[in-house]
Coordinates of C-alpha atoms in Angstrom, one line a residue:
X1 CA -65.4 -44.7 -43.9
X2 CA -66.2 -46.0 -40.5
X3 CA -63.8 -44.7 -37.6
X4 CA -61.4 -47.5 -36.7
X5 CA -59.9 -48.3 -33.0
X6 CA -56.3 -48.3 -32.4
X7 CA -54.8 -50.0 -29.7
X8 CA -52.0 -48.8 -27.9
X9 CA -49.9 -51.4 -30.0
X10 CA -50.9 -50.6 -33.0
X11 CA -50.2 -46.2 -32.4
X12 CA -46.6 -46.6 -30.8
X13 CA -45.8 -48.7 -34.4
X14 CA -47.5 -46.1 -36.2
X15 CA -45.3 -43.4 -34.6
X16 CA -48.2 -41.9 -32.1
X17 CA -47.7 -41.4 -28.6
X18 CA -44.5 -41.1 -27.3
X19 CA -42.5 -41.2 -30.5
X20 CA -41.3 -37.8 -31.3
X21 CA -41.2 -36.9 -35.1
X22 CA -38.5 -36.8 -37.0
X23 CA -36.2 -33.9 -37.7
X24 CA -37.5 -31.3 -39.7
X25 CA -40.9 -32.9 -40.0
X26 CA -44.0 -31.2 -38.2
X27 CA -46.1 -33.0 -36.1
X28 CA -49.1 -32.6 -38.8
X29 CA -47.2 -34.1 -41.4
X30 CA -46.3 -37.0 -39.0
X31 CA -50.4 -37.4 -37.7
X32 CA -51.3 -37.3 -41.7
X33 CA -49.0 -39.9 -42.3
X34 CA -50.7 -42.5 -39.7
X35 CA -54.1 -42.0 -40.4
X36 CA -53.0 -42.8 -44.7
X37 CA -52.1 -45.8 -43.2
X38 CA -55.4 -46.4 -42.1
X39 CA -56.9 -45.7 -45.8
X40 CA -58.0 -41.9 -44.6
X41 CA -55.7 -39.1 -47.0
X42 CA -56.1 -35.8 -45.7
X43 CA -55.9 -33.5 -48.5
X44 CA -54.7 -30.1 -48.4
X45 CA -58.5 -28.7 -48.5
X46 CA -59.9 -30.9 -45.7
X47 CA -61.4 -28.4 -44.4
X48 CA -62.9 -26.3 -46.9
X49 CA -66.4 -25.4 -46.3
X50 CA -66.0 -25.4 -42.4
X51 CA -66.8 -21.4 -41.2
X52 CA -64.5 -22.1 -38.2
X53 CA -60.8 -23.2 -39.4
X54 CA -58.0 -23.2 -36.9
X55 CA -54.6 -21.3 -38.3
X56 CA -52.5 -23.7 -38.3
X57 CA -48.3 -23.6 -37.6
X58 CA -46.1 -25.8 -38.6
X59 CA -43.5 -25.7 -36.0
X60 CA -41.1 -28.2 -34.9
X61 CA -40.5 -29.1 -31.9
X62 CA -37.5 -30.7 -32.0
X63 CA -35.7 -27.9 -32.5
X64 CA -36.2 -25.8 -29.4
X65 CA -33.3 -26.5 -27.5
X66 CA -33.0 -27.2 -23.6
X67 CA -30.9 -24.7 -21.9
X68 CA -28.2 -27.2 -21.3
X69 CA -27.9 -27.7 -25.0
X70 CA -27.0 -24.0 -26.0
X71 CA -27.3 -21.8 -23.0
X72 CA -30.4 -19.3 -22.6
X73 CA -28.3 -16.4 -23.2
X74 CA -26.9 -17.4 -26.1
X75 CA -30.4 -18.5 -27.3
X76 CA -31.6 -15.2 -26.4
X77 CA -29.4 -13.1 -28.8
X78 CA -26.2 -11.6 -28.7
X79 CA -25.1 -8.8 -26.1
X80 CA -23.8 -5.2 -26.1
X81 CA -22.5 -2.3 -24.7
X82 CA -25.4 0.1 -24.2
X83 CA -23.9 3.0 -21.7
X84 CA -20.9 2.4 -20.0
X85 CA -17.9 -0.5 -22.0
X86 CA -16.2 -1.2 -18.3
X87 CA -16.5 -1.0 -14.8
X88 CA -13.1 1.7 -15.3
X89 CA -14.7 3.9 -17.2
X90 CA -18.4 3.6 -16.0
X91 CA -19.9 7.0 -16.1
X92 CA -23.9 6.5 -16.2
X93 CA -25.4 8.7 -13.5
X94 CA -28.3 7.0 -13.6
X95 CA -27.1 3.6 -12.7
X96 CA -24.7 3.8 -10.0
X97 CA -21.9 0.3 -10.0
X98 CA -19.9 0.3 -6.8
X99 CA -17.0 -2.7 -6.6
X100 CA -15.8 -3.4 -3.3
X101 CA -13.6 -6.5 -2.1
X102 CA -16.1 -9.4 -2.7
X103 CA -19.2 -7.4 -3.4
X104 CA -20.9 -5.0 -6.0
X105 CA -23.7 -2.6 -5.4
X106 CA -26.4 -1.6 -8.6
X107 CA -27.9 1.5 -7.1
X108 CA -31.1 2.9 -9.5
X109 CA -30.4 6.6 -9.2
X110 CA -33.6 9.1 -10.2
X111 CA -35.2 9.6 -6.9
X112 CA -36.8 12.7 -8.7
X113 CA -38.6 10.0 -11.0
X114 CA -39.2 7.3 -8.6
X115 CA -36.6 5.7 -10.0
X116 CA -38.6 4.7 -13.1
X117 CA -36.9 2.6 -15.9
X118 CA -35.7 4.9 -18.2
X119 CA -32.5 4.6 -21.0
X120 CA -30.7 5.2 -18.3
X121 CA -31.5 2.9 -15.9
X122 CA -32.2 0.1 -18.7
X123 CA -29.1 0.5 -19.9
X124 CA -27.0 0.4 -16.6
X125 CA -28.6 -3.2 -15.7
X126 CA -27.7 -4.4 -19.0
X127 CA -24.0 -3.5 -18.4
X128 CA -23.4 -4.0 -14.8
X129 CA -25.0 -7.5 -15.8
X130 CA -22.5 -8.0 -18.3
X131 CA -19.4 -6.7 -16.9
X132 CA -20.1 -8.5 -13.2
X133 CA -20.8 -12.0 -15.4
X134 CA -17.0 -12.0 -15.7
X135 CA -15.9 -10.5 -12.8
X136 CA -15.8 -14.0 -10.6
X137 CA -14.3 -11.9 -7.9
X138 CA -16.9 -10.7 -6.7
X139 CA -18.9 -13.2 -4.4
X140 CA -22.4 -11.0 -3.7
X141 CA -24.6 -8.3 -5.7
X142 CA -26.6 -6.0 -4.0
X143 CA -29.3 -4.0 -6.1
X144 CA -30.8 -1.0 -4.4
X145 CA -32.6 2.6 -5.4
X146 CA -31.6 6.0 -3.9
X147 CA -35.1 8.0 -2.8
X148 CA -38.2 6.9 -1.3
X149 CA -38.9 4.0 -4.4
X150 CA -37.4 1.3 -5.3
X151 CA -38.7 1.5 -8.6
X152 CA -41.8 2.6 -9.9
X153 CA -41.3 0.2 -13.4
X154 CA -41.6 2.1 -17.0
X155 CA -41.0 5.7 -17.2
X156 CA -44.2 7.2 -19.1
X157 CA -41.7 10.2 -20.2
X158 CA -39.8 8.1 -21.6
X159 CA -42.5 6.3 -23.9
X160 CA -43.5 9.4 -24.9
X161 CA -40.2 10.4 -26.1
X162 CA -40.5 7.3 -28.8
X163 CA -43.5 8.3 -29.8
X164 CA -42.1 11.8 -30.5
X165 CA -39.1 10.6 -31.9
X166 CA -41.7 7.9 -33.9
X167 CA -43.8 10.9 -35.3
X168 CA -46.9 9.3 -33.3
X169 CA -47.2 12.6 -31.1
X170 CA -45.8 16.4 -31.2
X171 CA -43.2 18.0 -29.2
X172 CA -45.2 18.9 -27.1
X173 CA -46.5 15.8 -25.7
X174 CA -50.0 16.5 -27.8
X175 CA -51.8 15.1 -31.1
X176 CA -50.8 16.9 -34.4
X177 CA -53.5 19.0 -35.6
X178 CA -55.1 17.2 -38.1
X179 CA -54.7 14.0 -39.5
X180 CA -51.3 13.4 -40.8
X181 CA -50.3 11.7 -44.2
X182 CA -51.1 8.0 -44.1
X183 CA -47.6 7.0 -45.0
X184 CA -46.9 8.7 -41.6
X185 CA -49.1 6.7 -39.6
X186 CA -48.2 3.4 -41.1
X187 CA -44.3 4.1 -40.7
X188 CA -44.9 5.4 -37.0
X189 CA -46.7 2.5 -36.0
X190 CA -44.3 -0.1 -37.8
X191 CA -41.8 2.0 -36.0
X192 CA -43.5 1.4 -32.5
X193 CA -44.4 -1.8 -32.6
X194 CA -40.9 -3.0 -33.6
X195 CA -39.2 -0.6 -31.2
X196 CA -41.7 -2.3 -28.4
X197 CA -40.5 -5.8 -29.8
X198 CA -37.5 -4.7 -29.2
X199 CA -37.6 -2.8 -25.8
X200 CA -39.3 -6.0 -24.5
X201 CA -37.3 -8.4 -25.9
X202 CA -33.8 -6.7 -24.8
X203 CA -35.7 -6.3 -21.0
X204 CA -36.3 -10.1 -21.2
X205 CA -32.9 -10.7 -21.7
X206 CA -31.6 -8.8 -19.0
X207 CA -34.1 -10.0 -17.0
X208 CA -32.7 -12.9 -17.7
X209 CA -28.7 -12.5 -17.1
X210 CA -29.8 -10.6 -13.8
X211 CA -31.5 -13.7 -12.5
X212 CA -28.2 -15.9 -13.8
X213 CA -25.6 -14.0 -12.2
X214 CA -22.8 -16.1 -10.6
X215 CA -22.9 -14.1 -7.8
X216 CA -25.3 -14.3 -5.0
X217 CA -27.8 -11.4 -5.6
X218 CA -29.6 -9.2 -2.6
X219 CA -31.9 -7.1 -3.1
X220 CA -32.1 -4.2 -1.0
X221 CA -35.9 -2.7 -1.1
X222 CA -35.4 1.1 0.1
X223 CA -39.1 1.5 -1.0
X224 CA -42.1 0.1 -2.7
X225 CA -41.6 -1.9 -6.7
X226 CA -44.2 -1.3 -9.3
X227 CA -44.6 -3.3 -12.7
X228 CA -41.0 -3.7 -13.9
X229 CA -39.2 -2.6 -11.0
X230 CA -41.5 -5.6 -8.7
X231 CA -39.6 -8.0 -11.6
X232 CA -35.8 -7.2 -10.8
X233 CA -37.1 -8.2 -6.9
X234 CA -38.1 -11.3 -8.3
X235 CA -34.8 -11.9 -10.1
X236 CA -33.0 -11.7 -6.7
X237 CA -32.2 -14.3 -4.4
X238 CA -32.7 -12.9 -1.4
X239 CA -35.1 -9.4 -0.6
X240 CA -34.7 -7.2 2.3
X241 CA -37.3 -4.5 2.5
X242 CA -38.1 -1.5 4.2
X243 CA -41.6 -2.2 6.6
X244 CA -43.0 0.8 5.0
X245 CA -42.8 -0.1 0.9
X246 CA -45.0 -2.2 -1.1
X247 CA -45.3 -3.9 -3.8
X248 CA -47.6 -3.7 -7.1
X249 CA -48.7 -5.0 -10.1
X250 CA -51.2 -2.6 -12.0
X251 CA -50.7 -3.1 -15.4
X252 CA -54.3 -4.4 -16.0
X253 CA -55.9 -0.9 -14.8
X254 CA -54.6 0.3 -18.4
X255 CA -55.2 -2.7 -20.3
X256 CA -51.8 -3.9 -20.6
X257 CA -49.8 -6.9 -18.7
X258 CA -46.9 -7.9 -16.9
X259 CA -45.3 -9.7 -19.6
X260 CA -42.0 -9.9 -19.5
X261 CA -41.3 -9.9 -15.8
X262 CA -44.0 -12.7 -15.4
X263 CA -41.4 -16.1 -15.8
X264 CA -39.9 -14.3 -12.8
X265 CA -42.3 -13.5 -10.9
X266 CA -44.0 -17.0 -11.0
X267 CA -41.0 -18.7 -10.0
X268 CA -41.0 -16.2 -7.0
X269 CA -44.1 -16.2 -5.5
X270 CA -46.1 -19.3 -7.7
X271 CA -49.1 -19.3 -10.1
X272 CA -51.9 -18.8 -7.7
X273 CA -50.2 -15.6 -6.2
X274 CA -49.1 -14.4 -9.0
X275 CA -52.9 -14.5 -10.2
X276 CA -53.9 -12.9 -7.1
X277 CA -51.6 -10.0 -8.0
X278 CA -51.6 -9.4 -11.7
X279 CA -55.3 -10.0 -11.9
X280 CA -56.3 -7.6 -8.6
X281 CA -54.0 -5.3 -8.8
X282 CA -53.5 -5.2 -4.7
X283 CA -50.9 -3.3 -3.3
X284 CA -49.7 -6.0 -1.4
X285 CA -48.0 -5.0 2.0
X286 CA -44.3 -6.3 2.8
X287 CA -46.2 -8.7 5.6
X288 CA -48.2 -10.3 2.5
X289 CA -45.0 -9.8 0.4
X290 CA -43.2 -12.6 3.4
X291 CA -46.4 -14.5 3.2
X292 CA -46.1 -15.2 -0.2
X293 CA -42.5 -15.4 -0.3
X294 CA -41.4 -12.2 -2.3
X295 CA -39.8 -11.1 0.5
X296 CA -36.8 -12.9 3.0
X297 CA -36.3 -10.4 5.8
X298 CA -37.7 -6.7 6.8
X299 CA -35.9 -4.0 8.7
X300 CA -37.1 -1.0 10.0
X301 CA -35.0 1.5 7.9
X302 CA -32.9 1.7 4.8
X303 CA -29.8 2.3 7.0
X304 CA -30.3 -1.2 8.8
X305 CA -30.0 -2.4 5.5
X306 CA -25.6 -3.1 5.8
X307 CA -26.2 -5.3 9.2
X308 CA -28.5 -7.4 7.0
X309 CA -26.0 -7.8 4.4
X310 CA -23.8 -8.7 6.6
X311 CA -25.5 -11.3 8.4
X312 CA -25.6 -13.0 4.4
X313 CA -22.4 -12.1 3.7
X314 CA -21.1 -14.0 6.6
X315 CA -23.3 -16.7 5.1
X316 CA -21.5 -16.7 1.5
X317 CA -18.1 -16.4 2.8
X318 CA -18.0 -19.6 3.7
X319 CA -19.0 -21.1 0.7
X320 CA -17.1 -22.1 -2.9
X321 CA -18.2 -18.9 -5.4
X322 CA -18.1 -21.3 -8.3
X323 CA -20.4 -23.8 -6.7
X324 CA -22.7 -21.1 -5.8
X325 CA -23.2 -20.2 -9.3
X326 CA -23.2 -23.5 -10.8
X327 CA -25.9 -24.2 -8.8
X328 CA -28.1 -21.5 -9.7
X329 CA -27.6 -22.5 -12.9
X330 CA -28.8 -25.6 -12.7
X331 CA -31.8 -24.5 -10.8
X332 CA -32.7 -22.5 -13.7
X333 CA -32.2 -25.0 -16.3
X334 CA -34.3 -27.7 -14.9
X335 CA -37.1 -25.2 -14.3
X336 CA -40.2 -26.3 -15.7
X337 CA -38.4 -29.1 -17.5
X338 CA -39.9 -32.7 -17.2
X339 CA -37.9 -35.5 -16.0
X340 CA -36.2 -36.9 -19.1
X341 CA -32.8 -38.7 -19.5
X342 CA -31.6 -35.8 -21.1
X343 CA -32.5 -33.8 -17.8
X344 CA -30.8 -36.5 -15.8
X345 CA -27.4 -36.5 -17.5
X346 CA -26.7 -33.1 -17.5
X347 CA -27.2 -32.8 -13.6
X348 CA -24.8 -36.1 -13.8
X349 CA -22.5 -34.1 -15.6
X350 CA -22.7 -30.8 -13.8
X351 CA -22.5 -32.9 -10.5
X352 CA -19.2 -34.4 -12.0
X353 CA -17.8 -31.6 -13.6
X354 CA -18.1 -29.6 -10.1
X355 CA -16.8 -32.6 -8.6
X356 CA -13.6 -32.9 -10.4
X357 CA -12.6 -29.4 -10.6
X358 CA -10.2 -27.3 -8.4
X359 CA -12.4 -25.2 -6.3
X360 CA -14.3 -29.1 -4.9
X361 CA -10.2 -30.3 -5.1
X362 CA -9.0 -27.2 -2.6
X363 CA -12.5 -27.3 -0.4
X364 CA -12.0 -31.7 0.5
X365 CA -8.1 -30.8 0.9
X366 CA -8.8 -27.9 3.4
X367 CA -11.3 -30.1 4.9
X368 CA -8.8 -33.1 5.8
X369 CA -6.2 -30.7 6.7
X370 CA -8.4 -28.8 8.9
X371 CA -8.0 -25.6 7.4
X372 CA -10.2 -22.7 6.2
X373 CA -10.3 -23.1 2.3
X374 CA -8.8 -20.4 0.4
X375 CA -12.3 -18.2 -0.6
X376 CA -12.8 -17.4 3.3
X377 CA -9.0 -15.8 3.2
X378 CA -10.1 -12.4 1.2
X379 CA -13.2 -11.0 3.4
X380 CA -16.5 -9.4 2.0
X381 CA -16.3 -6.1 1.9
X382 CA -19.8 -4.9 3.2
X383 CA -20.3 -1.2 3.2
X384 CA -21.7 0.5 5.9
X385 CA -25.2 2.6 5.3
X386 CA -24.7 6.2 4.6
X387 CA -28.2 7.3 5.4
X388 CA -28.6 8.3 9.0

């Protein structure tokens, strides 16, 4: 049967083009349907006897849901406590959490390590993430490392120790002599890729609630960021950094890549520098790092690091904490998302639901009045640097 034109008449009332399928039917089944009502019935073996044949999935697409629908994190599974319940009882030496009046500090704490991700440190983001969520008191997060690195990203002791614990190495860090049983390899490797699944996926979401926070985050780069620890300085709003530290992206010299961190860092620093990182490797310089817009201010030392605070601090003082959060929010939700009317009436909404609430109520009022609204009353508590 001859091919037959279609005009652009003729495809919208056929359902092609900008009419989306219908719910709970894939957009195969949808194309098959048209073309039958051209005379043309793909059958189930159409393409038996080609040597090439795409694998095909079914998937439809009217059932991913926009962040504004069911929020990320909810989409993203649900949460628990991995270390530490509360901030009262927090008591993960790894992950230091510090609450102040109007401010928290994270501080990584394995200088010995480099401050690599480890249990430790994994865990402690994923609770000081989720306990600081709710705590609306506090206006401004600061996320630092103690030691000369910020964080040199995964911790190859620890990935060892799931191997171990997996049954893929020894004790001792070597190959078991011989081969072991088959039933052994299969269960260790099912073991490791699902435990990598899962290492990822959990990182992703904390990733995630990290770059979320309510709070206005700061980074505070003591020293250079490799691999995972170069993603939580994406997943700040604002980076100061040491002169002397760098940043790095190697995961390609051993045949892996920066995954999970890579939403984040492309929102950073954009698709053509994130290629020139991820793809080089370079050990990009904190002057490059400004350039391409990792980085927001440097300072000569870690203990300049509380006047720089400070100087933001006085900045977010002045401003409504719930409106600062809504509207990181929203920046996050209409990421990447094309202009639809589903787009445009949730910023209507978010607009109007910011606009009728208390906090806008108490900032218009303390405007006409002439008086300080009441979130400049209660004054950031900004810590002064230890380090000498």
């Amino acid at each position: 049967m001859a091919p037959q034109v279609v005009s652009l008449e003729e495809a919208r009332a056929l359902g092609l083009g900008k009419t989306p399928p219908k719910s709970g039917v894939s957009e195969f089944e949808t194309e098959k349907a048209a073309l039958k009502a051209f005379g043309i019935d793909l059958g189930e073996n159409h393409l038996d006897g080609y040597k090439y044949q795409p694998q095909r999935i079914d998937r439809n697409t009217t059932l991913v849901k926009r962040p504004w629908e069911i929020p990320m994190l909810e989409q993203l599974g649900p949460e628990s406590v991995m270390k530490c319940k509360d901030y009262e009882t927090w008591d993960n030496p790894e992950f230091h959490l510090e609450i102040r009046e109007g401010i928290a500090y994270c501080t990584l704490n394995r200088p010995d390590a480099n401050n690599a991700m480890n249990d430790g440190i994994g865990g402690g983001l994923h609770d000081a993430c989720r306990i600081l969520r709710e705590r609306l008191d506090v206006r401004i997060v600061v996320f630092t490392g103690n030691g000369r690195m910020f964080c040199a990203g995964g911790d190859p002791k620890s990935f060892q120790a799931a191997q171990r614990q997996a049954g893929a190495i020894g004790g001792d860090g070597a190959g078991p002599q011989g081969p072991p049983p088959g039933i052994v390899i299969a269960q260790s490797g099912t073991m490791l890729v699902e435990g990598n699944k899962m290492s990822a996926a959990g990182f992703a979401r904390d990733m995630y609630n990290m770059a979320t926070l309510p709070q206005f985050t700061i980074c505070c780069m003591n020293g250079s960021a490799m691999g995972g620890g170069f993603g939580l300085v994406c997943a700040c709003d604002y980076v100061i950094a040491t002169k002397q530290a760098h940043a790095t992206l190697s995961e390609v010299k051993l045949g892996v890549i920066p995954a999970v961190i890579s939403p984040h860092v492309s929102r950073t620093i954009g698709t053509a520098n994130c290629k020139r990182l991820f793809c080089t490797a370079e050990n990009a310089n904190m002057q490059t790092a400004m350039e391409i817009g990792l980085v927001h201010k440097i300072v000569d030392h870690p203990r300049d690091f509380s006047a720089a605070v400070r100087e933001v601090a006085q900045k977010i003082q002045l401003l409504a904490p719930g409106a600062v959060g809504a509207t990181k929010q929203v920046l996050m939700d209409c990421l990447n998302q094309p202009i639809s009317n589903s787009l445009i009436e949730y910023t209507a909404k978010e607009y109007l639901r910011l606009r009728r609430g208390k906090e806008c109520e108490a900032g218009m009022e303390s405007y006409k009045s002439r008086q300080k609204p009441p979130w400049v009353e209660k004054v950031i508590d900004v810590k002064e640097s230890e380090e000498k």
